[in-house]
Coordinates of C-alpha atoms in Angstrom, one line a residue:
X453 CA -27.6 -14.2 -6.3
X454 CA -26.6 -17.6 -7.7
X455 CA -25.8 -20.6 -5.6
X456 CA -22.0 -20.2 -5.9
X457 CA -22.1 -16.6 -4.7
X458 CA -24.5 -17.5 -1.9
X459 CA -22.3 -20.3 -0.7
X460 CA -19.3 -17.9 -0.6
X461 CA -21.4 -15.3 1.3
X462 CA -22.2 -17.9 4.0
X463 CA -18.5 -18.9 4.5
X464 CA -17.3 -15.3 4.9
X465 CA -19.3 -12.6 6.7
X466 CA -20.7 -9.7 4.6
X467 CA -20.4 -6.2 5.8
X468 CA -22.9 -3.7 4.3
X469 CA -20.5 -0.7 3.9
X470 CA -18.0 -2.3 1.5
X471 CA -17.8 -1.5 -2.1
X472 CA -18.4 -5.1 -3.0
X473 CA -19.8 -7.7 -0.5
X474 CA -17.2 -10.1 0.6
X475 CA -18.7 -13.1 -1.3
X476 CA -15.5 -14.3 -3.0
X477 CA -14.2 -17.2 -1.1
X478 CA -10.4 -17.2 -0.7
X479 CA -9.9 -13.5 -1.5
X480 CA -7.2 -13.1 1.1
X481 CA -5.3 -16.1 -0.1
X482 CA -5.3 -14.5 -3.5
X483 CA -4.0 -11.3 -1.9
X484 CA -1.2 -13.4 -0.3
X485 CA -0.1 -14.3 -3.8
X486 CA -0.2 -10.7 -4.8
X487 CA 1.7 -9.5 -1.8
X488 CA 4.4 -12.1 -2.4
X489 CA 5.5 -10.4 -5.6
X490 CA 7.2 -7.4 -4.0
X491 CA 8.3 -9.4 -1.0
X492 CA 10.1 -11.9 -3.2
X493 CA 11.7 -9.0 -5.1
X494 CA 12.9 -7.6 -1.8
X495 CA 14.3 -10.9 -0.6
X496 CA 16.3 -11.3 -3.8
X497 CA 17.6 -7.8 -3.3
X498 CA 18.2 -7.9 0.4
X499 CA 19.4 -11.4 0.8
X500 CA 19.3 -13.2 4.2
X501 CA 18.4 -10.1 6.3
X502 CA 15.4 -9.5 4.1
X503 CA 14.4 -13.2 4.3
X504 CA 14.7 -13.0 8.1
X505 CA 12.5 -9.9 8.1
X506 CA 9.8 -11.7 6.1
X507 CA 9.8 -14.8 8.2
X508 CA 9.6 -12.7 11.4
X509 CA 6.7 -10.7 10.1
X510 CA 4.7 -13.7 8.9
X511 CA 5.4 -15.7 12.0
X512 CA 4.3 -12.9 14.2
X513 CA 1.1 -12.5 12.2
X514 CA 0.3 -16.2 12.4
X515 CA 1.1 -16.5 16.1
X516 CA -1.1 -13.5 16.8
X517 CA -4.0 -15.0 14.9
X518 CA -3.7 -18.4 16.6
X519 CA -3.3 -16.8 20.1
X520 CA -6.3 -14.5 19.6
X521 CA -8.4 -17.4 18.2
X522 CA -7.6 -19.6 21.2
X523 CA -8.3 -16.8 23.7
X524 CA -11.3 -15.2 22.2
X525 CA -13.1 -18.0 20.3
X526 CA -11.6 -21.3 21.5
X527 CA -10.6 -22.2 17.9
X528 CA -7.2 -23.9 17.3
X529 CA -6.9 -23.3 13.5
X530 CA -6.4 -20.2 11.6
X531 CA -9.8 -18.6 11.4
X532 CA -9.2 -15.6 9.2
X533 CA -9.1 -17.2 5.8
X534 CA -5.5 -16.3 5.1
X535 CA -5.9 -12.7 6.2
X536 CA -3.1 -13.1 8.9
X537 CA -0.6 -14.3 6.3
X538 CA -1.6 -11.5 4.0
X539 CA -1.1 -8.9 6.7
X540 CA 2.2 -10.4 7.7
X541 CA 3.5 -10.1 4.1
X542 CA 2.2 -6.5 3.9
X543 CA 4.1 -5.6 7.0
X544 CA 7.3 -7.2 5.6
X545 CA 6.9 -5.4 2.3
X546 CA 6.4 -2.0 3.9
X547 CA 9.3 -2.3 6.5
X548 CA 12.9 -1.3 5.7
X549 CA 15.3 -4.2 5.4
X550 CA 17.4 -2.7 8.2
X551 CA 14.5 -3.1 10.8
X552 CA 15.2 -5.4 13.7
X553 CA 13.2 -8.7 13.3
X554 CA 11.8 -8.2 16.8
X555 CA 10.2 -4.9 15.7
X556 CA 8.9 -6.6 12.5
X557 CA 7.3 -9.4 14.7
X558 CA 5.8 -6.8 17.0
X559 CA 4.4 -4.8 14.0
X560 CA 2.8 -7.9 12.5
X561 CA 1.3 -8.9 15.9
X562 CA -0.2 -5.5 16.4
X563 CA -1.4 -5.5 12.8
X564 CA -3.3 -8.8 13.1
X565 CA -4.9 -7.8 16.4
X566 CA -6.0 -4.5 14.9
X567 CA -7.1 -5.8 11.6
X568 CA -8.6 -9.2 12.3
X569 CA -9.6 -9.4 16.0
X570 CA -9.9 -5.9 17.5
X571 CA -12.9 -5.1 15.3
X572 CA -14.5 -8.5 15.4
X573 CA -13.0 -10.3 12.4
X574 CA -13.1 -9.6 8.7
X575 CA -15.1 -6.4 8.1
X576 CA -14.9 -2.7 7.9
X577 CA -12.0 -0.5 9.1
X578 CA -11.0 3.0 8.3
X579 CA -7.2 2.6 8.2
X580 CA -5.4 -0.4 6.8
X581 CA -4.2 -2.4 9.8
X582 CA -0.7 -2.8 8.5
X583 CA -0.2 0.9 8.8
X584 CA -1.7 0.8 12.3
X585 CA 0.6 -2.0 13.4
X586 CA 3.8 -0.4 12.0
X587 CA 2.9 3.0 13.6
X588 CA 2.2 1.4 17.0
X589 CA 5.4 -0.7 16.8
X590 CA 7.4 2.4 16.0
X591 CA 5.8 4.3 18.9
X592 CA 6.2 1.5 21.5
X593 CA 9.8 0.8 20.7
X594 CA 11.9 4.0 21.1
X595 CA 14.9 2.6 19.3
X596 CA 12.8 1.7 16.2
X597 CA 13.1 5.1 14.7
X598 CA 11.3 5.6 11.4
X599 CA 10.2 2.1 10.4
X600 CA 8.5 3.0 7.2
X601 CA 10.4 4.6 4.3
X602 CA 10.0 4.9 0.6
X603 CA 12.5 3.4 -1.8
X604 CA 13.1 0.8 -4.5
X605 CA 14.6 -2.6 -4.9
X606 CA 16.3 -4.5 -7.7
X607 CA 15.2 -7.9 -8.9
X608 CA 16.6 -9.1 -12.2
X609 CA 18.8 -6.5 -13.8
X610 CA 17.7 -7.2 -17.3
X611 CA 14.2 -5.8 -16.7
X612 CA 15.3 -2.4 -15.5
X613 CA 18.0 -2.2 -18.2
X614 CA 15.5 -3.1 -20.9
X615 CA 13.1 -0.4 -19.7
X616 CA 15.8 2.1 -19.2
X617 CA 16.7 1.8 -22.9
X618 CA 13.2 3.3 -23.7
X619 CA 13.7 6.2 -21.3
X620 CA 15.5 8.5 -23.7
X621 CA 12.9 8.1 -26.3
X622 CA 10.1 8.6 -23.8
X623 CA 11.6 11.8 -22.6
X624 CA 12.4 13.1 -26.1
X625 CA 9.0 12.5 -27.7
X626 CA 6.6 12.8 -24.7
X627 CA 8.1 14.7 -21.8
X628 CA 10.4 17.3 -23.3
X629 CA 7.6 18.9 -25.5
X630 CA 5.7 19.4 -22.2
X631 CA 8.7 21.1 -20.6
X632 CA 9.4 18.2 -18.2
X633 CA 12.8 16.8 -17.5
X634 CA 13.0 13.7 -15.2
X635 CA 16.3 13.2 -13.4
X636 CA 18.1 9.9 -13.9
X637 CA 17.8 9.3 -10.1
X638 CA 14.0 9.5 -10.5
X639 CA 14.0 6.9 -13.3
X640 CA 16.2 4.7 -11.1
X641 CA 13.6 4.8 -8.4
X642 CA 10.8 4.1 -10.8
X643 CA 12.5 1.2 -12.5
X644 CA 13.8 -0.3 -9.3
X645 CA 17.5 0.0 -10.4
X646 CA 18.6 1.6 -7.1
X647 CA 17.3 1.9 -3.6
X648 CA 17.6 4.5 -0.9
X649 CA 19.6 3.8 2.2
X650 CA 17.4 1.8 4.5
X651 CA 14.7 1.6 1.8
X652 CA 11.6 -0.6 1.9
X653 CA 11.5 -3.8 -0.1
X654 CA 9.3 -2.4 -2.8
X655 CA 10.6 -2.4 -6.3
X656 CA 10.0 1.0 -7.8
X657 CA 7.1 1.1 -10.3
X658 CA 7.5 -2.3 -11.9
X659 CA 6.5 -4.6 -9.1
X660 CA 3.7 -2.5 -7.5
X661 CA 2.2 -2.3 -11.0
X662 CA 2.2 -6.1 -11.3
X663 CA 0.7 -6.3 -7.9
X664 CA -2.0 -3.8 -8.8
X665 CA -2.7 -5.7 -12.0
X666 CA -3.3 -8.9 -10.1
X667 CA -5.6 -7.3 -7.7
X668 CA -7.5 -5.3 -10.4
X669 CA -8.1 -8.2 -12.7
X670 CA -8.7 -10.5 -9.8
X671 CA -11.6 -8.6 -8.4
X672 CA -12.8 -5.3 -9.9
X673 CA -11.6 -2.1 -11.6
X674 CA -12.4 0.2 -8.7
X675 CA -8.8 0.2 -7.3
X676 CA -7.5 1.4 -10.6
X677 CA -9.9 4.3 -10.6
X678 CA -8.8 5.6 -7.2
X679 CA -5.1 4.9 -7.9
X680 CA -5.2 7.0 -11.0
X681 CA -6.9 9.9 -9.3
X682 CA -4.5 9.6 -6.4
X683 CA -1.4 9.8 -8.6
X684 CA -2.8 12.5 -10.9
X685 CA -3.7 14.8 -8.0
X686 CA -0.4 14.0 -6.3
X687 CA 1.7 14.7 -9.4
X688 CA -0.4 17.8 -10.3
X689 CA -0.2 19.5 -7.0
X690 CA 3.4 18.7 -6.4
X691 CA 4.1 20.1 -9.9
X692 CA 2.2 23.3 -9.3
X693 CA 3.3 24.0 -5.7
X694 CA 6.9 22.8 -6.3
X695 CA 7.5 24.8 -9.5
X696 CA 8.4 22.0 -11.8
X697 CA 10.9 22.1 -13.5
X698 CA 12.5 24.8 -11.3
X699 CA 12.3 22.5 -8.3
X700 CA 11.3 25.0 -5.7
X701 CA 10.3 23.1 -2.6
X702 CA 11.1 19.7 -4.1
X703 CA 14.0 17.3 -3.8
X704 CA 15.4 17.4 -7.3
X705 CA 12.4 19.3 -8.6
X706 CA 10.7 16.2 -9.7
X707 CA 7.2 15.0 -8.6
X708 CA 7.9 11.4 -9.7
X709 CA 10.8 11.2 -7.4
X710 CA 8.7 12.6 -4.6
X711 CA 6.0 10.1 -5.3
X712 CA 8.2 7.0 -5.2
X713 CA 10.4 8.2 -2.3
X714 CA 7.2 8.3 -0.2
X715 CA 6.0 4.8 -1.3
X716 CA 2.8 6.4 -2.5
X717 CA 1.9 3.7 -5.1
X718 CA 2.6 0.7 -2.9
X719 CA 0.8 2.1 0.2
X720 CA -2.3 3.1 -1.9
X721 CA -2.6 -0.3 -3.7
X722 CA -2.7 -2.2 -0.5
X723 CA -5.1 0.2 1.2
X724 CA -7.5 -0.3 -1.7
X725 CA -6.9 -4.0 -2.3
X726 CA -8.5 -5.1 1.0
X727 CA -12.3 -5.0 0.8
X728 CA -12.5 -3.9 4.4
X729 CA -10.7 -0.5 3.8
X730 CA -12.3 0.7 0.6
X731 CA -15.0 3.3 0.3
X732 CA -18.5 1.9 -0.5
X733 CA -18.9 3.3 -4.0
X734 CA -16.9 4.3 -7.1
X735 CA -17.7 8.0 -6.3
X736 CA -16.4 7.5 -2.8
X737 CA -13.2 5.9 -4.1
X738 CA -12.7 8.8 -6.5
X739 CA -13.2 11.3 -3.7
X740 CA -10.8 9.4 -1.5
X741 CA -8.2 9.3 -4.2
X742 CA -8.4 13.0 -4.8
X743 CA -8.3 13.8 -1.1
X744 CA -5.4 11.4 -0.2
X745 CA -3.4 12.5 -3.3
X746 CA -3.9 16.2 -2.5
X747 CA -2.9 15.8 1.1
X748 CA 0.2 13.8 0.2
X749 CA 1.3 16.5 -2.3
X750 CA 0.8 19.2 0.3
X751 CA 2.7 17.3 2.9
X752 CA 5.6 16.6 0.6
X753 CA 5.9 20.2 -0.5
X754 CA 5.6 21.5 3.1
X755 CA 8.5 19.2 4.2
X756 CA 6.9 19.0 7.6
X757 CA 5.8 15.3 7.3
X758 CA 8.3 12.5 7.3
X759 CA 6.2 10.1 5.2
X760 CA 3.7 12.2 3.3
X761 CA 1.9 9.4 1.4
X762 CA 1.3 7.3 4.5
X763 CA 0.2 10.3 6.6
X764 CA -2.2 11.3 3.8
X765 CA -3.7 7.8 3.7
X766 CA -4.1 7.8 7.5
X767 CA -5.9 11.2 7.5
X768 CA -8.0 10.5 4.4
X769 CA -9.0 7.1 5.8
X770 CA -10.9 8.8 8.7
X771 CA -13.1 10.6 6.1
X772 CA -14.1 7.4 4.3
X773 CA -17.4 7.0 6.2
X774 CA -18.2 10.7 5.6
X775 CA -17.4 10.3 1.9
X776 CA -19.8 7.3 1.7
X777 CA -22.6 9.3 3.3
X778 CA -22.0 12.3 1.0
X779 CA -22.0 10.1 -2.1
X780 CA -25.2 8.4 -1.1
X781 CA -26.9 11.8 -0.6
X782 CA -25.7 13.0 -3.9
X783 CA -27.1 9.9 -5.6
X784 CA -30.5 10.5 -4.0
X785 CA -30.6 14.1 -5.3

């Protein structure tokens, strides 16, 4: 370990079960920049209500961090190396624009307490704290209803229009020979041209892809491995169980529409971006991707779960320690 890495390791605590030791100083400030991409897209789409939502979420996260620091450690400055701001932006990006700012503030407060302070600061957790905070806020506030929904958002119209010009060629040369027909509504979700009623501030495929690229090239390639396995297993099982292109058991008979309506890409990228929530090995990440993707597909086809991708990540997250143990044993054999 060279001097630079050693210095970073001293400033931020290491936790032995992470895929990569948290030796990179300022990683959460980098994730703040990454999280700002879909948030800015949502603000440009949603206007003042979206901006109020973002301000409420980030303010709640920062206040929770300051309050916990003062009560628990006697510190007066932000102690979490930008993690509170990052979590506040994540909450804002995952919430529908129609959510009351009070609920957004409560969700970010609970998120910071769960992710930064409840488990003793930056370290290992099984479920991404943003999902915990949003779920708790929805449970504690009866009028909140469903606070996490899938959807798309529009940023600059020229980008979706430019991409949509390539859609007919893509369908004709690549998808039609495979017997696949993608509805126009699905392409709209993917490209961020339209959004569902009360949709989240994510922007279809375009902005989560940019977010993922920043994270992947900023740290390591492991999130890309798991994301690919998640999406392949999700698409494959929805395709098989849903009877594509007949559409039995699917809204519109299209797995791509199912994937983006459930916010699968965005949720997964954030879950795997934070070092505290990732499995400890590439094999564990691959297993997590297959498990979460398969569960999400089954949940979507069964129509018994409101938010299949999020529910699948919650459940699969509980198995991360078990996956780590199994992968270690397999390596020993």
